[in-house]
XYZ file of C-alpha atoms in Angstrom:
591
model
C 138.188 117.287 82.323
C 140.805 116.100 84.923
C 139.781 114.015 88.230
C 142.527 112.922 90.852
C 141.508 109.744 92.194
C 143.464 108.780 95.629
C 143.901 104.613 95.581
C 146.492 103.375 97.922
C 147.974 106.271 98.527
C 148.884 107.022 95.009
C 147.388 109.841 92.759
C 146.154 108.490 89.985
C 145.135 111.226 86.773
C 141.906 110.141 84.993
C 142.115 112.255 81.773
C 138.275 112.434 80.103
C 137.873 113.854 76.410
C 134.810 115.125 75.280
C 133.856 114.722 71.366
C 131.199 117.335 70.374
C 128.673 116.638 68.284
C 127.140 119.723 65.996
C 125.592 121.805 67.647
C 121.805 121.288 66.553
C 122.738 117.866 68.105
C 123.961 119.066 71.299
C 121.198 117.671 73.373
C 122.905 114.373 72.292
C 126.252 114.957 73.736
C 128.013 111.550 74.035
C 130.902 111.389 76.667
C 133.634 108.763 75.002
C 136.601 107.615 76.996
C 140.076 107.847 74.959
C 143.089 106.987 74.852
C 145.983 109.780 75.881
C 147.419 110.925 72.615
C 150.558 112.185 74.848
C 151.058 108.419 76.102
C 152.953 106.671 73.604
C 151.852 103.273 74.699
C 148.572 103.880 73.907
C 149.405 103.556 70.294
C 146.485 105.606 69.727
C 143.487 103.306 70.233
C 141.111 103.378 72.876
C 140.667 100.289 75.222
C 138.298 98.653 74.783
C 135.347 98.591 77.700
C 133.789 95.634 78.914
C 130.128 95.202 78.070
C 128.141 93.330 81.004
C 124.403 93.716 80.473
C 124.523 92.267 76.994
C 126.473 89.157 77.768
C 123.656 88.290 80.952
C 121.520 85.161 79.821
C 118.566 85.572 78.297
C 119.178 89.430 77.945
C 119.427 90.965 74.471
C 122.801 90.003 72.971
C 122.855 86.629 74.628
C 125.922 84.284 74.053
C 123.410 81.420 73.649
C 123.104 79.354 70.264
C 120.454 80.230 67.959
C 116.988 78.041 67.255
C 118.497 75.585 64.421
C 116.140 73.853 62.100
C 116.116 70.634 61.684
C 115.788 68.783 65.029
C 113.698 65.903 66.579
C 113.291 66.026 70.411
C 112.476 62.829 71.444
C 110.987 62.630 74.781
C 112.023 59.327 76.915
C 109.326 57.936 79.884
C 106.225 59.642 77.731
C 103.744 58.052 79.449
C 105.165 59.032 82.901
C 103.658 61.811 85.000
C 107.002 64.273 84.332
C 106.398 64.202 80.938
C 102.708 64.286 81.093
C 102.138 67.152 83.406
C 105.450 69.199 82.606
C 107.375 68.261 79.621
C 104.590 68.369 76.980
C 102.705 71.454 78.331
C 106.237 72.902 78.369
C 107.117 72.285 74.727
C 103.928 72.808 73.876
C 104.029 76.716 75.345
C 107.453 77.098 73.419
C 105.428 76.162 70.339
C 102.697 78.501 70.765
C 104.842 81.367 71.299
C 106.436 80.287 68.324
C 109.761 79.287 70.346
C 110.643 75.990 68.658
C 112.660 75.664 65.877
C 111.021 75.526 62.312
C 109.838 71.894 61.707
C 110.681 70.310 64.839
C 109.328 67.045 65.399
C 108.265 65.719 68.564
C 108.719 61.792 69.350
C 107.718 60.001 73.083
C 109.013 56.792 73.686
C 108.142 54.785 76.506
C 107.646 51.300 77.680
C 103.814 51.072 77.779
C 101.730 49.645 74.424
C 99.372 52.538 73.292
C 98.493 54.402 69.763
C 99.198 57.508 68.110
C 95.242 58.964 69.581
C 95.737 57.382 73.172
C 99.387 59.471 73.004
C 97.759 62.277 72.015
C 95.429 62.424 74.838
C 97.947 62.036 77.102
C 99.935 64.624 75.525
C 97.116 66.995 75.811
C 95.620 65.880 79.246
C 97.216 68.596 81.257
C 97.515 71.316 78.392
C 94.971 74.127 79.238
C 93.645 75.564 75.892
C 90.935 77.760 77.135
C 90.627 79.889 73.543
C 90.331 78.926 70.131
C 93.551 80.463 68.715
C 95.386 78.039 71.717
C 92.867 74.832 70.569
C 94.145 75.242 67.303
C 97.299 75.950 68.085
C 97.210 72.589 70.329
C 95.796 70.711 67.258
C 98.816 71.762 64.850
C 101.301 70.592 68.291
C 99.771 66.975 68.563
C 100.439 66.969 64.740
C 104.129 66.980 65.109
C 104.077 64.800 68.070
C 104.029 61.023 67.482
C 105.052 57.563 69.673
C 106.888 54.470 70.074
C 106.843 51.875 72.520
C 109.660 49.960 73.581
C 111.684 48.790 76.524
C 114.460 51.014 77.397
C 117.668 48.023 77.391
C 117.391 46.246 74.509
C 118.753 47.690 70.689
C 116.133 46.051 68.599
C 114.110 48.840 70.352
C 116.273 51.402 69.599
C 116.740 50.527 66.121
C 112.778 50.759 65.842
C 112.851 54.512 67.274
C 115.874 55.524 64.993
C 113.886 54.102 62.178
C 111.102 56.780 63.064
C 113.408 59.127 63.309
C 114.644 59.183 59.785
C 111.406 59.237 58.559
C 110.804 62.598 60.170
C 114.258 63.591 59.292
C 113.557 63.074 55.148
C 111.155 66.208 55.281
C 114.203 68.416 56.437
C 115.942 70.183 54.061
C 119.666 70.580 54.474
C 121.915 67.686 55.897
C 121.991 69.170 59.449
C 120.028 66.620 61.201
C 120.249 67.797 65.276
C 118.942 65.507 67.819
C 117.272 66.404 71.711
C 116.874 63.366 73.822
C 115.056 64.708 76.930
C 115.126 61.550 79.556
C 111.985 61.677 82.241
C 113.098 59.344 83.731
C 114.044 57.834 87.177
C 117.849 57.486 88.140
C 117.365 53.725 87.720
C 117.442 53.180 83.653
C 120.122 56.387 83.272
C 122.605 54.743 81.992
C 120.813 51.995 80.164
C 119.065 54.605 77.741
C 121.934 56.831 77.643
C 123.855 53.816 76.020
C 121.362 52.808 73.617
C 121.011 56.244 72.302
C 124.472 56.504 71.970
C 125.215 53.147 70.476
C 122.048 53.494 67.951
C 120.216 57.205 67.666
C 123.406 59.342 67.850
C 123.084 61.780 64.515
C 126.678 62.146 63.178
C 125.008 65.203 61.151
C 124.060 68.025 64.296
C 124.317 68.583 67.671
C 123.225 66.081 70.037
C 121.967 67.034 73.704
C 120.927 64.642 76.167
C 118.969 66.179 79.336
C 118.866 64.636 82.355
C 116.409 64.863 85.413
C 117.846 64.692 89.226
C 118.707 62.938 91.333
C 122.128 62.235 90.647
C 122.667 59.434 93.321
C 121.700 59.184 96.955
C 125.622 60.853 98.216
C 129.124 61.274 96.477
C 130.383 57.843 96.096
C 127.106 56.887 94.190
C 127.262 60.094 92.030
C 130.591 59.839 91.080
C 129.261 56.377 89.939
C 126.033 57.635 87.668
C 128.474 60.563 86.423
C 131.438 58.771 85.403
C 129.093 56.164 83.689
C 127.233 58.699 81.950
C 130.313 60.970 81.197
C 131.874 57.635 79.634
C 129.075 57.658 76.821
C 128.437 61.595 76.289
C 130.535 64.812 76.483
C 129.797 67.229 78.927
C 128.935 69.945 76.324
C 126.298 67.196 75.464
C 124.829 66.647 78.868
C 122.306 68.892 80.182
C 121.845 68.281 83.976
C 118.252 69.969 84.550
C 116.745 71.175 87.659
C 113.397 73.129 87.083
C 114.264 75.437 90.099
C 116.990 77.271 87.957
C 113.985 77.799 85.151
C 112.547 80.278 88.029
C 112.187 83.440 87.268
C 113.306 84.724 90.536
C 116.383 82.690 89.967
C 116.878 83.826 86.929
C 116.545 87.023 88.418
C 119.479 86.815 90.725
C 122.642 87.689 88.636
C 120.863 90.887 87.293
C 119.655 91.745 90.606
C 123.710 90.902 92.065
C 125.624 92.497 89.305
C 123.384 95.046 87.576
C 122.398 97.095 90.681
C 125.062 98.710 92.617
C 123.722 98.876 95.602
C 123.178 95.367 96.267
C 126.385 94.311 94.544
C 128.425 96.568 97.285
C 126.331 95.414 99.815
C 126.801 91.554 99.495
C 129.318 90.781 101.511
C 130.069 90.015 105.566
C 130.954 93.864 106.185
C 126.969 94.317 106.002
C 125.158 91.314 106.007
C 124.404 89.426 108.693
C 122.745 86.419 108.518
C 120.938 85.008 104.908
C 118.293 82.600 105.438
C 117.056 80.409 101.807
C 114.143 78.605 102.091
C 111.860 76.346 100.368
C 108.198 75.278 101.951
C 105.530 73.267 100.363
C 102.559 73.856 101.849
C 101.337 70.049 101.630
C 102.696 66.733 103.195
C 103.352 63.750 101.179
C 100.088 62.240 101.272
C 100.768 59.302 99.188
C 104.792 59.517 98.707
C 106.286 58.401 102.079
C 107.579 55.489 100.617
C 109.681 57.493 97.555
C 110.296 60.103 100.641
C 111.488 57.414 103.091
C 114.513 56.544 100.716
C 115.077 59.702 99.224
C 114.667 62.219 102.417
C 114.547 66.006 102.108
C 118.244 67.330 102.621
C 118.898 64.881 99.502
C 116.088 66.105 97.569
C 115.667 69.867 98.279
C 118.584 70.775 100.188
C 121.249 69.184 98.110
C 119.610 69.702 94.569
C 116.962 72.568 95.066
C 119.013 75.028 97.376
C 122.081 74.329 94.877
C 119.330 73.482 91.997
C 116.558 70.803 92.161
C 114.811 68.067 89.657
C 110.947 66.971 89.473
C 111.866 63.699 88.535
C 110.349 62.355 91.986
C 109.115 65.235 93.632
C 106.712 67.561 91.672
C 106.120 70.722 92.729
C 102.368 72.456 92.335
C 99.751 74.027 94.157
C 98.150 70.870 94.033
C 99.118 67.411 95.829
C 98.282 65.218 93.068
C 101.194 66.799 91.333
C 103.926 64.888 93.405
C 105.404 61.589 94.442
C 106.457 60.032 97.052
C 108.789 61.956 99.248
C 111.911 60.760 101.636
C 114.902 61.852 104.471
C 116.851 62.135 101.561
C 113.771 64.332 99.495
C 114.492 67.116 102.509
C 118.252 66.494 101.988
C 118.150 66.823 98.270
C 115.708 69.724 98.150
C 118.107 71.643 100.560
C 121.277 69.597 98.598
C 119.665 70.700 94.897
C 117.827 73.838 94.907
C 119.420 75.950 97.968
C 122.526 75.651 97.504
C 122.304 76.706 93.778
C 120.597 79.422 94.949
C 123.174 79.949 97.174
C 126.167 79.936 94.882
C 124.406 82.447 92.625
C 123.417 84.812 95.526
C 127.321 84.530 97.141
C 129.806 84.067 94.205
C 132.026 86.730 92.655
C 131.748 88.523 89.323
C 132.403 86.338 86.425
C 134.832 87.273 83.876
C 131.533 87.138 81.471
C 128.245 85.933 81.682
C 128.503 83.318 79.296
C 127.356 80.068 80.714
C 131.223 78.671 81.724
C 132.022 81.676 83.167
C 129.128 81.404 85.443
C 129.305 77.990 86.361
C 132.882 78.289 86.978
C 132.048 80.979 89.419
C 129.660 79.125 91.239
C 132.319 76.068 91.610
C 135.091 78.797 92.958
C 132.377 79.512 96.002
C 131.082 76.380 96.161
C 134.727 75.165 97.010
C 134.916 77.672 100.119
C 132.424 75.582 101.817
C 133.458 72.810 103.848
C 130.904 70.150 105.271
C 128.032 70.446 107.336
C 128.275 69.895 110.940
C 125.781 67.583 112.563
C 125.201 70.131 115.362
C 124.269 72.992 112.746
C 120.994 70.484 111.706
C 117.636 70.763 112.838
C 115.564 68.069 111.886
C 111.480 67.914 112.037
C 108.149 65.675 111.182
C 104.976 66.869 110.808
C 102.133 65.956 113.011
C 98.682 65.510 112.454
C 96.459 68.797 113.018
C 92.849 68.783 112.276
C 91.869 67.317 109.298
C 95.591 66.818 107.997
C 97.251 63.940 108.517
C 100.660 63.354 110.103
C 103.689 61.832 108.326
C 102.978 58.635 110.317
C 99.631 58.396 109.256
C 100.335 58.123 105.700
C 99.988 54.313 104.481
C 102.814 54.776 102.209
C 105.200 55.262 105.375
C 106.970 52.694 107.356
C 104.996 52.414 110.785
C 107.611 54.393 113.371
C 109.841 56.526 110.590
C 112.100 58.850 111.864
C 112.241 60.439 108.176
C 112.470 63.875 108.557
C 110.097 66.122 106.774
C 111.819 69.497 107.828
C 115.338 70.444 107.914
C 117.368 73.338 109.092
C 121.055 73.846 108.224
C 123.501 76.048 108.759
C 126.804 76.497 106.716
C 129.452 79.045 106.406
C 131.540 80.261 103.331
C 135.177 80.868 104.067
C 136.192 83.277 101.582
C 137.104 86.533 101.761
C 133.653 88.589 101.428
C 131.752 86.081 103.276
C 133.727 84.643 105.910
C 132.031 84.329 108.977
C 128.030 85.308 107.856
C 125.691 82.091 108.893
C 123.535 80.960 106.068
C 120.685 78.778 106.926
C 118.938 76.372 104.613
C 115.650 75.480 105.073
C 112.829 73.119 103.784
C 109.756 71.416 104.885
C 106.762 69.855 103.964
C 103.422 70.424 105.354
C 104.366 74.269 106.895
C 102.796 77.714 106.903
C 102.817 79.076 103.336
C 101.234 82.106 102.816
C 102.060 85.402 99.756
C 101.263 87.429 102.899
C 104.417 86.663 105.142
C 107.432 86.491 104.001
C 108.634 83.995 106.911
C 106.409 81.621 105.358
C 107.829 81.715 101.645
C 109.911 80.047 99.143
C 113.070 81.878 98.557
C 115.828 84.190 100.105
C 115.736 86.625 103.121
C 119.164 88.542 103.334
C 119.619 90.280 107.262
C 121.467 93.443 107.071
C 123.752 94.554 110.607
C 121.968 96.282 113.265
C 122.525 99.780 113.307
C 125.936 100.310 115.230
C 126.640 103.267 118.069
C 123.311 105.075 117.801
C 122.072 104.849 121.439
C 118.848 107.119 120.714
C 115.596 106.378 122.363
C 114.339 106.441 118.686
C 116.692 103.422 117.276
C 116.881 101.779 120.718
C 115.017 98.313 119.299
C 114.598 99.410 115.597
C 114.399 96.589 113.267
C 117.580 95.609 110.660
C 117.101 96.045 107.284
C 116.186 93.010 105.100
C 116.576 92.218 101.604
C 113.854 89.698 100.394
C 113.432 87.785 97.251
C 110.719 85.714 97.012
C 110.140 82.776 94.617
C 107.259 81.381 95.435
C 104.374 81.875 95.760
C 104.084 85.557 94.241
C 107.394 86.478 92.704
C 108.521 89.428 94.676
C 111.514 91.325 95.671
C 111.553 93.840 98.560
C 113.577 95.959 100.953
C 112.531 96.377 104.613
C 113.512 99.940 105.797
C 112.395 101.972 108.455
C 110.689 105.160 108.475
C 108.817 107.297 110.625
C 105.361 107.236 111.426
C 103.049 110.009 109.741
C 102.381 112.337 112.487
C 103.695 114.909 115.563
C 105.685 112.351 117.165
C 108.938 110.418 116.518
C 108.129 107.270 116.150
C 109.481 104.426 113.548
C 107.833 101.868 111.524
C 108.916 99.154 109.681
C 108.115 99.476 106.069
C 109.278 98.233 102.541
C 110.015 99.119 99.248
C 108.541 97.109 97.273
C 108.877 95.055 93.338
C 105.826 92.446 93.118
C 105.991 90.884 89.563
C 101.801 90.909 89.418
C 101.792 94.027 89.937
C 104.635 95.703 88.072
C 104.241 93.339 84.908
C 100.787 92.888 85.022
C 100.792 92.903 81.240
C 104.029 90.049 80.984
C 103.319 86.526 81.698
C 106.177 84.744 83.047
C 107.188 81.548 81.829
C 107.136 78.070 83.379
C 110.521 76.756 84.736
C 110.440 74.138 82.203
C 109.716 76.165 79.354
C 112.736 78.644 80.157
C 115.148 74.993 80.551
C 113.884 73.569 77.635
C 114.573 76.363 75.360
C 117.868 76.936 76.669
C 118.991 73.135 76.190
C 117.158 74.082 72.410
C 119.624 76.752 71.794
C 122.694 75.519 73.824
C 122.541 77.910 76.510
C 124.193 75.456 79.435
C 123.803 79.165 82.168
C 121.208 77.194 84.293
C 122.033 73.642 84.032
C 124.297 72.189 86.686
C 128.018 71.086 85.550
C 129.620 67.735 87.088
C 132.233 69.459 88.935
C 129.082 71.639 91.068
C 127.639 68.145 91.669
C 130.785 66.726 92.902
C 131.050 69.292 94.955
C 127.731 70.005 96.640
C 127.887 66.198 97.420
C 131.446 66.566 99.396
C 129.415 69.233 101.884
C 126.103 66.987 102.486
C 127.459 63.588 102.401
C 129.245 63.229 105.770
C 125.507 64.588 107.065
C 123.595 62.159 105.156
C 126.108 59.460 106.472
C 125.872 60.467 109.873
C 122.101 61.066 109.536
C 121.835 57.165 107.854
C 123.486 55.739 110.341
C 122.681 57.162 113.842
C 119.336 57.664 112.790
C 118.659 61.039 115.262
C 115.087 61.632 115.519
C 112.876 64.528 114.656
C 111.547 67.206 116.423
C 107.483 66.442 115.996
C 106.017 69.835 114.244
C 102.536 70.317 113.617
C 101.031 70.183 110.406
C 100.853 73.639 109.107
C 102.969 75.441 111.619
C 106.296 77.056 110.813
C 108.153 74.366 111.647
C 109.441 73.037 115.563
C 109.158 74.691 118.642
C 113.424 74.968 118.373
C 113.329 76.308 115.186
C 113.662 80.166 116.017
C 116.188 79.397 118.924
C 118.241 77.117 116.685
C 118.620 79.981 114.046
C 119.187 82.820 117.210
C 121.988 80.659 118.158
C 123.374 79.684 115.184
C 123.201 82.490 112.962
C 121.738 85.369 115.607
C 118.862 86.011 114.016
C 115.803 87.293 115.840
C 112.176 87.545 113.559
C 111.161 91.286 114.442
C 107.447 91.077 113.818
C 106.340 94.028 116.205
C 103.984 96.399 114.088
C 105.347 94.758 110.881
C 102.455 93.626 107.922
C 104.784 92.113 104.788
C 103.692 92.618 101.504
């Protein structure tokens, strides 16, 4: 079959051969592309065709390492509340499933004095085991899990926790002897353990990994710092940045969702988007944690980290308060600096030669680069007041008495490259707002505005409402399209409507995994896809820091917001003016 394919102006002749298959097979009629017989260059081979869905993390095929036996994860600040109410319950959900490699061994270190059984009820404190299979499954876990105390800066220790090591290592079989040291721990002893491991539990018989919770300093100059200290001691193919956010499965979710459906791949770009709004709300203040949230803030902490890619090493995220820390001006800035802007570069960036995990990430740092720093007069900054029952920011004891720490921010950046040059995206997070599965303006995750309809003056279309893509993730993993459609009935009317993908419903049979569990197995088998490079870091610092500085230094105050509202007054005029959006709410009930 011949097709003539205009492109440029020049004909181009697609020749396609058809191989036949017998014909009590011909119901399985395969269409192969080959090579022009009549071309001499083609030396008679076909070329070869690229393969994408394969190659896509975590989807069959995967480029990531396999589960190697023979490896000791040892798990640094054990008797902290990371490890407690994530770590553990994480590996032990990889070990029920079966997911750890054959005869791992499990070994928490930590500064405070306590035996093997007081470990051990730590370990299983937050580990839900509601049948009998899991409670013996959770008895064979603690079996492989033991302790040792010591402080984290002086070798003796060290020495005692490689001792224990080898111990656990003489029941291998094979000389492979691999090594996972997982540090949950604050920013503070980084570089301390990271030298003692090196200088006295480094296995010169495996792979060694060392993951490492955010934050990575409080703005560039002080992460350049942390990095080049740590990047002095371990290679970067040995350093596994984590940030929970990217375990998500709606994160996750993104480069199948960009590159495996058409229609959203051709539509992502500033031709037919608008506007793209990412957000991240907790629905709780920081009861508690104003003095960890004073001195980190949230651009820091969620902007920086969570909308690029965030850490629970201070902040922990749950439907439940007790689950987090102190929070700070720099917790807003590093939730928007962390966990939106990853978000971000996966939602915007280009097609990567392959999906292994440097191809991604060097994606990611090629549209990262196109966007230059925030302007002070694209943030909105906020502080919750008290309502009801709920405190205000102020009220908290934690807090220093007059703050101007903002609890909600609101920024806008641009990307200047060629697909997305000139489309406003606003960041937001706050603490203490609306947060509801029922509105999507009230959610965790991405809202992408398509163009209003263009020259259709018709009384029917007059104030119809733009499309939206939305991809929600949390609380109620979801992805829909708003569309409109008319009304059932005689007259011409439109509605707002949606097509709809909720995860409950469509996999009601699937459980999806915790963030932690996804991480942890991919820093298991190598897979680096969701764990955030140095050069990203570098550069998500460069476009928050002169913010941060300017916010540090002039100290601007926040616009009061009321606990449990959407955020301030300003808020929807800030984003009309900034990025033209307008909510369209008018006969509208989200999923």
């Amino acid at each position: 079959a011949t097709e003539f394919i205009s492109l440029d102006r020049t004909l181009l002749l697609l020749t396609v051969k058809v191989k036949r298959l017998p014909k009590n097979n011909h119901h399985k009629q395969k269409l192969e592309l080959l090579p022009d017989l009549n071309d001499p260059s083609s030396n008679k081979r076909p070329r070869p065709t690229p393969h994408m869905a394969s190659d896509i993390p975590s989807v069959g095929g995967s480029s990531a390492g396999q589960l190697k036996e023979n490896t000791i994860i040892v798990v640094l600040g054990a008797s902290g509340d990371l490890a407690k109410k994530k770590t553990f319950p994480a590996l032990f959900g990889l070990y029920f499933n079966g997911f750890l490699p054959q005869g791992t061994r499990i070994i928490g270190y930590a500064r405070t004095k306590m035996d093997q059984e007081e470990f051990h009820k730590r370990v299983s404190q937050y580990i839900k085991a509601p049948i009998p299979a899991m409670k013996k499954k959770l008895e064979e876990y603690l079996g492989i899990c033991s302790y040792v105390d010591g402080k984290y800066d002086e070798d003796a220790c060290y020495q005692k926790l490689e001792t224990v090591i080898k111990e656990k290592e003489k029941n291998f079989k094979g000389s492979d002897r691999h090594r996972i040291f997982y540090m949950a721990l604050p920013p503070s002893v980084f570089i301390d353990v990271a030298t003692g491991l090196k200088k006295n539990n480094y296995s010169p018989h495996g792979f060694n990994r060392i993951v490492v919770e955010k934050p990575f300093g409080m703005d560039l100059p002080t992460s350049r710092e942390l990095m080049g200290s740590l990047k002095s001691l371990w290679k970067e193919e040995e350093t596994f940045r984590i940030d929970h956010y990217l375990g998500k499965e709606m994160v996750k979710n993104l480069l199948v969702l960009r590159f495996g459906n058409v229609i959203l791949d051709a539509s992502f770009n500033k031709n037919l988007i608008s506007n793209v709004q990412i957000t991240f709300k907790e629905p709780f203040g920081t009861e508690g944690r104003g003095g960890y949230f004073d001195e980190f803030g949230i651009i820091r902490d969620v902007m920086q980290n969570r909308l690029s890619q965030l850490s629970e090493t201070f902040v922990r995220r749950g439907p439940s308060a007790d689950l987090h820390l102190p929070i700070t001006l720099s917790t807003i800035v590093f939730y928007i600096q962390s966990d939106l802007l990853q978000v971000l570069s996966l939602l915007t960036m280009e097609r990567p030669v392959s999906f292994s995990a440097e191809d991604i990430r060097d994606e990611k740092v090629k549209i990262l680069r196109f966007i230059p720093p925030i302007q002070r007069e694209h943030a909105l900054l906020g502080q919750y007041t008290a309502t009801g029952d709920k405190p205000g920011y102020l009220d908290d004891d934690t807090v220093p008495k007059g703050s101007i720490c903002p609890t909600f921010a609101a920024l806008v950046l641009y990307i200047n490259s060629p697909r997305w040059e000139g489309v406003p995206f606003v960041l937001r997070a706050d603490f203490g707002c609306l947060i509801s599965a029922q509105c999507a303006y009230s959610d965790s995750g991405v809202i992408a505005g398509f163009n209003q309809i263009q020259g259709c003056h018709s009384r029917y279309f007059k104030d119809i409402a733009r499309n939206e893509l939305v991809i929600r993730v949390q609380p109620g993993e979801a992805v829909y399209l708003k569309m409109n459609a008319k009304t059932p009935g005689l007259a011409m009317k439109s509605v707002s409507t949606e097509m709809d993908l909720t995860y409950k419903r469509r996999f009601s049979d699937l459980k999806i995994p915790e963030a932690y569990e996804a991480l942890i197995l991919d820093a298991i088998k190598g897979d680096r896809s969701n764990f955030v490079r140095d050069d990203e870091l570098e550069i998500a610092w460069k476009i928050f820091t002169p913010l941060l500085h300017y916010i540090d230094q002039e100290k601007p105050k926040p616009e009061p917001y009321s606990y449990g509202s959407r955020g301030p007054e300003s808020l929807d005029e800030f984003i009309t003016k900034n990025a033209g959006y307008k909510r369209f709410t008018q006969g509208y009930k989200s999923v």
